[in-house]
PDB file of C-alpha atoms in Angstrom:
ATOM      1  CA  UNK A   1      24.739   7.323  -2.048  1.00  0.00           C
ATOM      2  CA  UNK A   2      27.412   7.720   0.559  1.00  0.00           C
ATOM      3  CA  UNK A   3      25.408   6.143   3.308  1.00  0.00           C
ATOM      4  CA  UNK A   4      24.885   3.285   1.159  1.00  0.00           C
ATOM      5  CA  UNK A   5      28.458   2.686   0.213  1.00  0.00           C
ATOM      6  CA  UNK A   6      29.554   2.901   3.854  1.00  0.00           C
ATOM      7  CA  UNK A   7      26.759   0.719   5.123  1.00  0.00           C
ATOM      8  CA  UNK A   8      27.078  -1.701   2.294  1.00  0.00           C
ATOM      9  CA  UNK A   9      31.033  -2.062   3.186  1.00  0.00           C
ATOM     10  CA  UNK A  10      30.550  -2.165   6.852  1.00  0.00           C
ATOM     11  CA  UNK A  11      28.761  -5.304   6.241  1.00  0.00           C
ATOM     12  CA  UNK A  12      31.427  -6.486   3.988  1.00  0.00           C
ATOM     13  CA  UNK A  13      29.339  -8.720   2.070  1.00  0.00           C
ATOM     14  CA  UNK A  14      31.280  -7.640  -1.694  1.00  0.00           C
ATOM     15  CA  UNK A  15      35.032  -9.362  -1.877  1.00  0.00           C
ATOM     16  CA  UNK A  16      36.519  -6.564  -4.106  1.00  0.00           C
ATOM     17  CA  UNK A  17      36.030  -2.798  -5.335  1.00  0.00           C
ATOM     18  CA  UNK A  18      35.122  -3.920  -8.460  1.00  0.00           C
ATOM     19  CA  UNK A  19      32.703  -6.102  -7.397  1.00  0.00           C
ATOM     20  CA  UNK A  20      30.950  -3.600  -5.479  1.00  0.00           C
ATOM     21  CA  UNK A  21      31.030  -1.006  -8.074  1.00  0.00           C
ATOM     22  CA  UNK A  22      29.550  -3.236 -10.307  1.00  0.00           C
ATOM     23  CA  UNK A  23      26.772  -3.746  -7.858  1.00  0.00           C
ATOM     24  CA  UNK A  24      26.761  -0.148  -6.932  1.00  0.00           C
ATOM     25  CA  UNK A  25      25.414   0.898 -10.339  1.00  0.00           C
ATOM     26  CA  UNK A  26      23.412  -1.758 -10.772  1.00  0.00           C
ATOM     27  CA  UNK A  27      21.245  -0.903  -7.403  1.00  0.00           C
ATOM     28  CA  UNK A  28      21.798   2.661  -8.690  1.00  0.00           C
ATOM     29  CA  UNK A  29      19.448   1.706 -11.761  1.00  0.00           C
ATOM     30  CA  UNK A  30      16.972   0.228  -9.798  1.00  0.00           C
ATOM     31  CA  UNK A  31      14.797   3.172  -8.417  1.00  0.00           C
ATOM     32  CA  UNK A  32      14.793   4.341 -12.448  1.00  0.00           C
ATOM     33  CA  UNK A  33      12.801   0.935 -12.987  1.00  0.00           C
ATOM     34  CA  UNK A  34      10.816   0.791  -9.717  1.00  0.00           C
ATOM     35  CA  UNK A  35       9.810   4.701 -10.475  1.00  0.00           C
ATOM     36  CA  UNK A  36       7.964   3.244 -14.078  1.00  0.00           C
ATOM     37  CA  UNK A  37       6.208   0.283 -12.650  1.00  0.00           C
ATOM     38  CA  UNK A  38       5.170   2.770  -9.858  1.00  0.00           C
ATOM     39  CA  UNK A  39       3.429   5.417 -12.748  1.00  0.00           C
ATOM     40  CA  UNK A  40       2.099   2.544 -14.810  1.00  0.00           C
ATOM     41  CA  UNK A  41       0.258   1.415 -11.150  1.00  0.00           C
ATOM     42  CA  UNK A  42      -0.992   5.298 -10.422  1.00  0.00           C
ATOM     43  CA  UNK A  43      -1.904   5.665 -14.409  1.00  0.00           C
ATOM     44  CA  UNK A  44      -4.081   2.580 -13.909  1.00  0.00           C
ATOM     45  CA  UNK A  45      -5.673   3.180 -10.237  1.00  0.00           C
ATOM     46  CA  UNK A  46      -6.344   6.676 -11.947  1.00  0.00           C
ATOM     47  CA  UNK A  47      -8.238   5.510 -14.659  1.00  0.00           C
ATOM     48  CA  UNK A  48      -9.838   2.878 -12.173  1.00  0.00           C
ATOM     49  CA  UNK A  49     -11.250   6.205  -9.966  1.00  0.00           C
ATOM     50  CA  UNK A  50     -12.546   8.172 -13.233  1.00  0.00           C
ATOM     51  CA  UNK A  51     -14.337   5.508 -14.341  1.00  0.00           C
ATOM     52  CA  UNK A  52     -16.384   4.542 -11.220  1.00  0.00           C
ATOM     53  CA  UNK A  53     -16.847   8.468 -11.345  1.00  0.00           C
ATOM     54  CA  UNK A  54     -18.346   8.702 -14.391  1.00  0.00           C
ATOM     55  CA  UNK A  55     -20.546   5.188 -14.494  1.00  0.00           C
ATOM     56  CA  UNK A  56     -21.843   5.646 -10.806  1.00  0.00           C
ATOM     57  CA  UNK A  57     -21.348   9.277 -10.138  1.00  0.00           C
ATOM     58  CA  UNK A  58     -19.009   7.833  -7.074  1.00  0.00           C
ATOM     59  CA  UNK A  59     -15.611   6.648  -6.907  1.00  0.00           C
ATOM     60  CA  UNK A  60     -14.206   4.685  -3.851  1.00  0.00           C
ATOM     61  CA  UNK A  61     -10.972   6.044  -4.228  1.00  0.00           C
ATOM     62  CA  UNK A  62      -9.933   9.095  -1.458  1.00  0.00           C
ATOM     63  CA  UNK A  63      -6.987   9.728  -2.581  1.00  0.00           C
ATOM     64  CA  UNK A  64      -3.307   7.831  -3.152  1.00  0.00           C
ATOM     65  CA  UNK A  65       0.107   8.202  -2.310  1.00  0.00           C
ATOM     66  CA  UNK A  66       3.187   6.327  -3.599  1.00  0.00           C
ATOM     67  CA  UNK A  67       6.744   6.260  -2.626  1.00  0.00           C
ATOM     68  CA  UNK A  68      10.252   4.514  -3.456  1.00  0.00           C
ATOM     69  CA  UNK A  69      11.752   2.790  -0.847  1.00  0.00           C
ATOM     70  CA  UNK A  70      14.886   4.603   0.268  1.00  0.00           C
ATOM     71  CA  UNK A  71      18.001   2.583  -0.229  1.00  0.00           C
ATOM     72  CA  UNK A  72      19.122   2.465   3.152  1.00  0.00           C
ATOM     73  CA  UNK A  73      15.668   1.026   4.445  1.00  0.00           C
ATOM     74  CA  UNK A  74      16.519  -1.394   1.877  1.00  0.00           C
ATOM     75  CA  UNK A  75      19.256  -2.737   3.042  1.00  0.00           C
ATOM     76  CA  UNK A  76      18.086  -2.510   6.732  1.00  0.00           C
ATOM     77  CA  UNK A  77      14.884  -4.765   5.544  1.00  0.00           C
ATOM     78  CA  UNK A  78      17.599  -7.394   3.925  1.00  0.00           C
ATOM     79  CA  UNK A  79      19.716  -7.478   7.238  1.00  0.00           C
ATOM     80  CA  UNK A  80      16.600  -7.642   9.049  1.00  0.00           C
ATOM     81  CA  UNK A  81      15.415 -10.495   7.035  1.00  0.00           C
ATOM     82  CA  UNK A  82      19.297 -11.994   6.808  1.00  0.00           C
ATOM     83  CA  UNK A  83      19.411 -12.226   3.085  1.00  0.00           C
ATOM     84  CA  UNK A  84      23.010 -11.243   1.919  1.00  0.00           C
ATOM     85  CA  UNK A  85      22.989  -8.120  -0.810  1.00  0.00           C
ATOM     86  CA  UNK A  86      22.317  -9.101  -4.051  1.00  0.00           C
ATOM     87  CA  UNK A  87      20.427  -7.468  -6.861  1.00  0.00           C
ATOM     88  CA  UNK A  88      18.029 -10.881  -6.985  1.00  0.00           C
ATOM     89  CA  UNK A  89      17.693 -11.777  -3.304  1.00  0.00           C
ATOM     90  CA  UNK A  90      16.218  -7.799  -3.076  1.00  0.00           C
ATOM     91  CA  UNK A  91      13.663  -8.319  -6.360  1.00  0.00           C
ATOM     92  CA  UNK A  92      12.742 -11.419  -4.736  1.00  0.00           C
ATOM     93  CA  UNK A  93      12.334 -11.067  -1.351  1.00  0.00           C
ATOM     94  CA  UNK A  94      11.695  -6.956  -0.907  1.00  0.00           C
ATOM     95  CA  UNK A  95       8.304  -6.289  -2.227  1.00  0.00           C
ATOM     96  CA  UNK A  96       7.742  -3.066  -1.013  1.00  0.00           C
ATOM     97  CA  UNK A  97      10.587  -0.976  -3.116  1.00  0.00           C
ATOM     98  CA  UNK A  98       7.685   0.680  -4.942  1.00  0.00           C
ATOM     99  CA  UNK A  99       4.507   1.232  -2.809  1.00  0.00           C
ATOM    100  CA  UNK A 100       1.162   2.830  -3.316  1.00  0.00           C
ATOM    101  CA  UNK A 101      -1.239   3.721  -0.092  1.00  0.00           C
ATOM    102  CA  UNK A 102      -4.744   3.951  -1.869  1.00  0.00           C
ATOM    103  CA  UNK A 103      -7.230   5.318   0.611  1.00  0.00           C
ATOM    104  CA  UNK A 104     -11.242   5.085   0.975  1.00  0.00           C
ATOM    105  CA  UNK A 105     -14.033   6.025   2.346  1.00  0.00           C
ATOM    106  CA  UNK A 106     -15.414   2.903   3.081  1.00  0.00           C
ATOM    107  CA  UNK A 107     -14.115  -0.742   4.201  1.00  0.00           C
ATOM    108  CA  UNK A 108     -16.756  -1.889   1.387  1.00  0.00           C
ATOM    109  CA  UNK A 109     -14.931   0.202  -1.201  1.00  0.00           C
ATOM    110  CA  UNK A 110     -11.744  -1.340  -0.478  1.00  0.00           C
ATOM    111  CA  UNK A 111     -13.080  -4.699  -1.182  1.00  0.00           C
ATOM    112  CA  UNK A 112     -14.438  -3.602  -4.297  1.00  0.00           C
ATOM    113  CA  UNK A 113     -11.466  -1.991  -5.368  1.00  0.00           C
ATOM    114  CA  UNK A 114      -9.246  -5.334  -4.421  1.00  0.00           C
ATOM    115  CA  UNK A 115     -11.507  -7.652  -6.578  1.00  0.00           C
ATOM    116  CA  UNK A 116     -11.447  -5.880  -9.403  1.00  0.00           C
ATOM    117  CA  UNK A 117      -7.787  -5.532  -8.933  1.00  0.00           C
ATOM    118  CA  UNK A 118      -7.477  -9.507  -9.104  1.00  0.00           C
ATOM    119  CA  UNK A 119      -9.108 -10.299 -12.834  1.00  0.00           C
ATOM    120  CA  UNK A 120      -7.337  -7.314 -14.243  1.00  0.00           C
ATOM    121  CA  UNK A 121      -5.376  -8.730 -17.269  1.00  0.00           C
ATOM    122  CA  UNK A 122      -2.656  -6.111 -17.212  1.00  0.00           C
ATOM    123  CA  UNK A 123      -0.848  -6.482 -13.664  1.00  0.00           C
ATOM    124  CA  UNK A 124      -1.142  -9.687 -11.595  1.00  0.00           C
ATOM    125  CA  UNK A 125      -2.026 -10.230  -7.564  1.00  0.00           C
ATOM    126  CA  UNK A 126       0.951 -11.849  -6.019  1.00  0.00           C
ATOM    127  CA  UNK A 127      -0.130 -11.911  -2.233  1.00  0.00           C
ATOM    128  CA  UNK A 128      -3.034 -10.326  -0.187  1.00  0.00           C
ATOM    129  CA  UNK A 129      -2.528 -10.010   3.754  1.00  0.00           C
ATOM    130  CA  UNK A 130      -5.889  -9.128   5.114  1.00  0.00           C
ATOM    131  CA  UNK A 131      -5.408  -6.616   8.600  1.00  0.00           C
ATOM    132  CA  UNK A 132      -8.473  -5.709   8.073  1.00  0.00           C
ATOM    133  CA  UNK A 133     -10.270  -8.882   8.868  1.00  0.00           C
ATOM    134  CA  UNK A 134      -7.413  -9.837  11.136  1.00  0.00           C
ATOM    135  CA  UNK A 135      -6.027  -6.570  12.758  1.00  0.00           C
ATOM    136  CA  UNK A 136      -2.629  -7.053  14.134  1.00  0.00           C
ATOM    137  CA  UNK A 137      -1.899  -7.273  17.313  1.00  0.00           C
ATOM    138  CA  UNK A 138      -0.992  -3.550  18.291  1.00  0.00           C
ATOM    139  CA  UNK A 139      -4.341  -2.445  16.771  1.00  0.00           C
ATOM    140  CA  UNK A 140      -3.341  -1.861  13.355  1.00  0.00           C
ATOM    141  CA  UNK A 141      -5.814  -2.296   9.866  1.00  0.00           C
ATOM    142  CA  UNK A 142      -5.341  -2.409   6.921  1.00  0.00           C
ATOM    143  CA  UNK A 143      -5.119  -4.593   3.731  1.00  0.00           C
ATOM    144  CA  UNK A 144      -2.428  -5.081   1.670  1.00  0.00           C
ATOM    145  CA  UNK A 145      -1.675  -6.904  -1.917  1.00  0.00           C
ATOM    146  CA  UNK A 146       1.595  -7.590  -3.941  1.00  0.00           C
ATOM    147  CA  UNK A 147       1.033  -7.071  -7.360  1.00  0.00           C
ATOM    148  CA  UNK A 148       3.381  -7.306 -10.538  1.00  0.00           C
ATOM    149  CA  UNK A 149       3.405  -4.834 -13.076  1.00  0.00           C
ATOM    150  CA  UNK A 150       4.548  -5.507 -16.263  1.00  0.00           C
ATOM    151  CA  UNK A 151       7.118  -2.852 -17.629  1.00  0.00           C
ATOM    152  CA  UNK A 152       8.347  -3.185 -21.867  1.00  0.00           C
ATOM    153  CA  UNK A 153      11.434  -2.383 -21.922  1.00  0.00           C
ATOM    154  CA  UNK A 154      14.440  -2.359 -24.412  1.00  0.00           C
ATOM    155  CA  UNK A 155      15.192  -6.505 -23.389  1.00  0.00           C
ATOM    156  CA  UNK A 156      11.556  -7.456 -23.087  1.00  0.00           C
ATOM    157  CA  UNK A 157       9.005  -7.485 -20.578  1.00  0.00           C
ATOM    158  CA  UNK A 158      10.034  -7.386 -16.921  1.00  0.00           C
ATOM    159  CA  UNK A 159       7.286  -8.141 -14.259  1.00  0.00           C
ATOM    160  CA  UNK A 160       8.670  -5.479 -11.391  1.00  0.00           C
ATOM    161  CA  UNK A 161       6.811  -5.747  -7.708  1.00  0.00           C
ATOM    162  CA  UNK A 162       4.939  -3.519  -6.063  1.00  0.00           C
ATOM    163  CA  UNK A 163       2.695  -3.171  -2.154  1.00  0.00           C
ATOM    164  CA  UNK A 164      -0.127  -1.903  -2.119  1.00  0.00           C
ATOM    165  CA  UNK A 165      -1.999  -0.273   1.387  1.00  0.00           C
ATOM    166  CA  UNK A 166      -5.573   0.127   1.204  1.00  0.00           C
ATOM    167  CA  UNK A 167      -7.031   1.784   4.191  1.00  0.00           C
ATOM    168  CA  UNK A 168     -10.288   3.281   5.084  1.00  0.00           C
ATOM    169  CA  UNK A 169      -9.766   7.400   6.618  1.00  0.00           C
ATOM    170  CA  UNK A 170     -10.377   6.226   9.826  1.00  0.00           C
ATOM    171  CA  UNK A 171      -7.625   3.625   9.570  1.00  0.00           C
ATOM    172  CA  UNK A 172      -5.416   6.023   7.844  1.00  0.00           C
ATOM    173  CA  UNK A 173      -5.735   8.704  10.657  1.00  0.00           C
ATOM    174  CA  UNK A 174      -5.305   5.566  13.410  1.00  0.00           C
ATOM    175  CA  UNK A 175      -2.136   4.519  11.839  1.00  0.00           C
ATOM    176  CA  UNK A 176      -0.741   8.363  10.953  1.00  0.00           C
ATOM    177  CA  UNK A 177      -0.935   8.298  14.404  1.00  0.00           C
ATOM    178  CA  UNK A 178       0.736   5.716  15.526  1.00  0.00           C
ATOM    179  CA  UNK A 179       3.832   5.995  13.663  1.00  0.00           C
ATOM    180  CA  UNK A 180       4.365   9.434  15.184  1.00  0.00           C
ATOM    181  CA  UNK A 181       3.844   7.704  18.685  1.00  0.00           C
ATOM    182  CA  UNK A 182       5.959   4.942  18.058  1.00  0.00           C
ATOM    183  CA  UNK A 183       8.758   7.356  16.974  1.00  0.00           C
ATOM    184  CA  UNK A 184       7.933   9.766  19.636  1.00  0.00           C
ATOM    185  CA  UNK A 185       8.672   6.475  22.205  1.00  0.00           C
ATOM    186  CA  UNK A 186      12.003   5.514  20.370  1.00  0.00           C
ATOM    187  CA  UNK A 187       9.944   2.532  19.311  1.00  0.00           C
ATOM    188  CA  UNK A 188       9.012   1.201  22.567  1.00  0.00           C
ATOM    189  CA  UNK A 189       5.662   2.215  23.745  1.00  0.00           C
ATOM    190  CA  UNK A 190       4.866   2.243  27.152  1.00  0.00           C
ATOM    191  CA  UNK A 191       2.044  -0.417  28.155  1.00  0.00           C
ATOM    192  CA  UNK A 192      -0.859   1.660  28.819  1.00  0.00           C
ATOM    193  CA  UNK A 193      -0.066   4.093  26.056  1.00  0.00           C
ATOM    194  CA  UNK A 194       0.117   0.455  23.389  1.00  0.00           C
ATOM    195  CA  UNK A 195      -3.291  -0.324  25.483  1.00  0.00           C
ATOM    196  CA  UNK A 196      -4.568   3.386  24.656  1.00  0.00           C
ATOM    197  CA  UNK A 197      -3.753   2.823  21.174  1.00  0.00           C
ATOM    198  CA  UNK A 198      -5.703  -0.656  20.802  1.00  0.00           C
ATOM    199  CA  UNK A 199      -8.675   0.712  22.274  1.00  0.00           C
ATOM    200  CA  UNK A 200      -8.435   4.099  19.280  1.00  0.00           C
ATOM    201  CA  UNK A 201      -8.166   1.143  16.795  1.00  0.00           C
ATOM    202  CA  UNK A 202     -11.404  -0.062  17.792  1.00  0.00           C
ATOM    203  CA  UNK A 203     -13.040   2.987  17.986  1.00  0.00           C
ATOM    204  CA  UNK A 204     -11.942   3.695  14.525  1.00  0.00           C
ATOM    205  CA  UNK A 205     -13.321   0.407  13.411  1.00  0.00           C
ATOM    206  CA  UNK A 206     -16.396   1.158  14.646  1.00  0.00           C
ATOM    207  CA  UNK A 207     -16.731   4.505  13.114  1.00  0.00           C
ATOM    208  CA  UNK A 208     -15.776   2.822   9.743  1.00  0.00           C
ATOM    209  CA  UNK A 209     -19.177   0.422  10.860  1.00  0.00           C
ATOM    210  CA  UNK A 210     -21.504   3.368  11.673  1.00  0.00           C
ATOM    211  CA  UNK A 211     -20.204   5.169   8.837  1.00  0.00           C
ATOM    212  CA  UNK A 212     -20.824   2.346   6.403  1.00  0.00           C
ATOM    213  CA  UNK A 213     -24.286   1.730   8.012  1.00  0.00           C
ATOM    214  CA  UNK A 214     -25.277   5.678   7.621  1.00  0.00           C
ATOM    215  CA  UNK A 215     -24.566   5.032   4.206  1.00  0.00           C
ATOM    216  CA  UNK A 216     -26.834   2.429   3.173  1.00  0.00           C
ATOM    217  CA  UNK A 217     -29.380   3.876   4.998  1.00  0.00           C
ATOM    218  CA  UNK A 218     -28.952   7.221   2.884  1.00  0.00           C
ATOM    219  CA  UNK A 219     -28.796   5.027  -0.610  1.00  0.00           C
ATOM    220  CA  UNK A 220     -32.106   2.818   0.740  1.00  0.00           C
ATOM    221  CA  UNK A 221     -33.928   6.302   1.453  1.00  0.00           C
ATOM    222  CA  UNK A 222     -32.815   7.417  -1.768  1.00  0.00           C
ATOM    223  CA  UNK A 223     -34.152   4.772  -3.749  1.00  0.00           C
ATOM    224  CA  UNK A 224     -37.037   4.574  -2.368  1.00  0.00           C
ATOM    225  CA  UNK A 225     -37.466   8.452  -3.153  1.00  0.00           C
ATOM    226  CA  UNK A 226     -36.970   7.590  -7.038  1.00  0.00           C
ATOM    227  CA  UNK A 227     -39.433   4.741  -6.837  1.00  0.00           C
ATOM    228  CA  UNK A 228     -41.616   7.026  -5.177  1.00  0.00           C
ATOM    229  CA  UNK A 229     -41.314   9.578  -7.393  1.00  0.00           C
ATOM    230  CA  UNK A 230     -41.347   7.310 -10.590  1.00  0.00           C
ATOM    231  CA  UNK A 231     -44.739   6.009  -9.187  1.00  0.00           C
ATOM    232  CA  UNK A 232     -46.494   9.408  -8.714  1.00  0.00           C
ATOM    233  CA  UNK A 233     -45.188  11.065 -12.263  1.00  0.00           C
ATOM    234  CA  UNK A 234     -47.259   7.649 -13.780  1.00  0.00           C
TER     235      UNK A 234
END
């Protein structure tokens, strides 16, 4: 927590020690909190993937990964965004403290998986930003919801935000990718290499297409297999 304390100071934005002690442990609480709402999401996307399993023999679910925001990206997001440090101005305006990357097979899947996430009765849908539909401009796809979980605590319920990245494999690989390049560049890409990268984005998306296509030709095949078979065993 050193970084934070000298960052936090640096931007002199507490009038006294004791003022920024209090807010010191308060923040230091925080990940504690974000942490549960984060296991109550991955306890319910798990039973979300073992279900589809066992009704259709087939979940959409890859696999998932979930982090806590560190507290220095924190505050970077809040100067960034120039909202001064305050335990409410960060639960209301940083929704990605806890965050979940859920990824699938196909775009379909992630769909499916988003509309069932909206009448669940147990966590509510906030926000949905569709890159998916409406890549961004550097190439980049994916979808991504706010939702609130609701956490029982000692006081009461608390509704605590979370993001949440759905992503097809190709997309996933795509943006791995990027991120090391954008790194690699000190965050400024040179043109043809950005141009490079927006052309891979659309060959991923049309692998997702071909991919998705492939597969309801295998499930039309099959079915008509069954019927087939159905007809001839009558």
């Amino acid at each position: 927590m050193n970084q934070l304390q000298v960052h936090v100071k640096d931007m002199q934005q507490w009038q006294s020690s004791e003022d920024f002690a209090r807010r010191l442990e308060d923040f230091k609480s925080l990940p504690a909190l974000y942490r549960h709402a984060l296991n109550e999401l991955e306890n319910k996307i798990d039973v979300v993937k073992t279900e589809w399993q066992v009704r259709d023999g087939y979940s959409p679910i890859e696999h998932v990964k979930s982090r806590i925001k560190e507290p220095k990206s924190i505050l970077r997001k809040m100067e960034r965004k120039g909202h001064t440090f305050t335990l409410d101005n960060m639960e209301q305006h940083i929704h990605d403290i806890a965050g979940m990357r859920i990824v699938c097979a196909f775009v379909k899947d992630i769909y499916r998986l988003v509309d069932h996430l909206c009448v669940r009765e147990d966590l509510k849908v906030l926000e949905i930003k569709d890159y998916i539909a409406q890549p961004k401009p550097n190439g980049y796809q994916s979808l991504h919801i706010i939702v609130a979980i609701p956490l029982v605590l000692l006081e009461g319920t608390r509704w605590v935000k979370a993001e949440i990245q759905l992503r097809t494999l190709a997309m996933d690989f795509w943006a791995s990718m990027e991120h090391i390049l954008y790194y690699k560049f000190d965050k400024q890409l040179p043109p043809h290499v950005a141009e490079e990268l927006k052309e891979a984005a659309r060959a991923a998306d049309e692998l997702d297409q071909k991919m998705l296509r492939l597969r309801r030709e295998i499930l039309e095949l099959s079915e008509g297999s069954r019927s087939a078979d159905k007809q001839a065993e009558e």
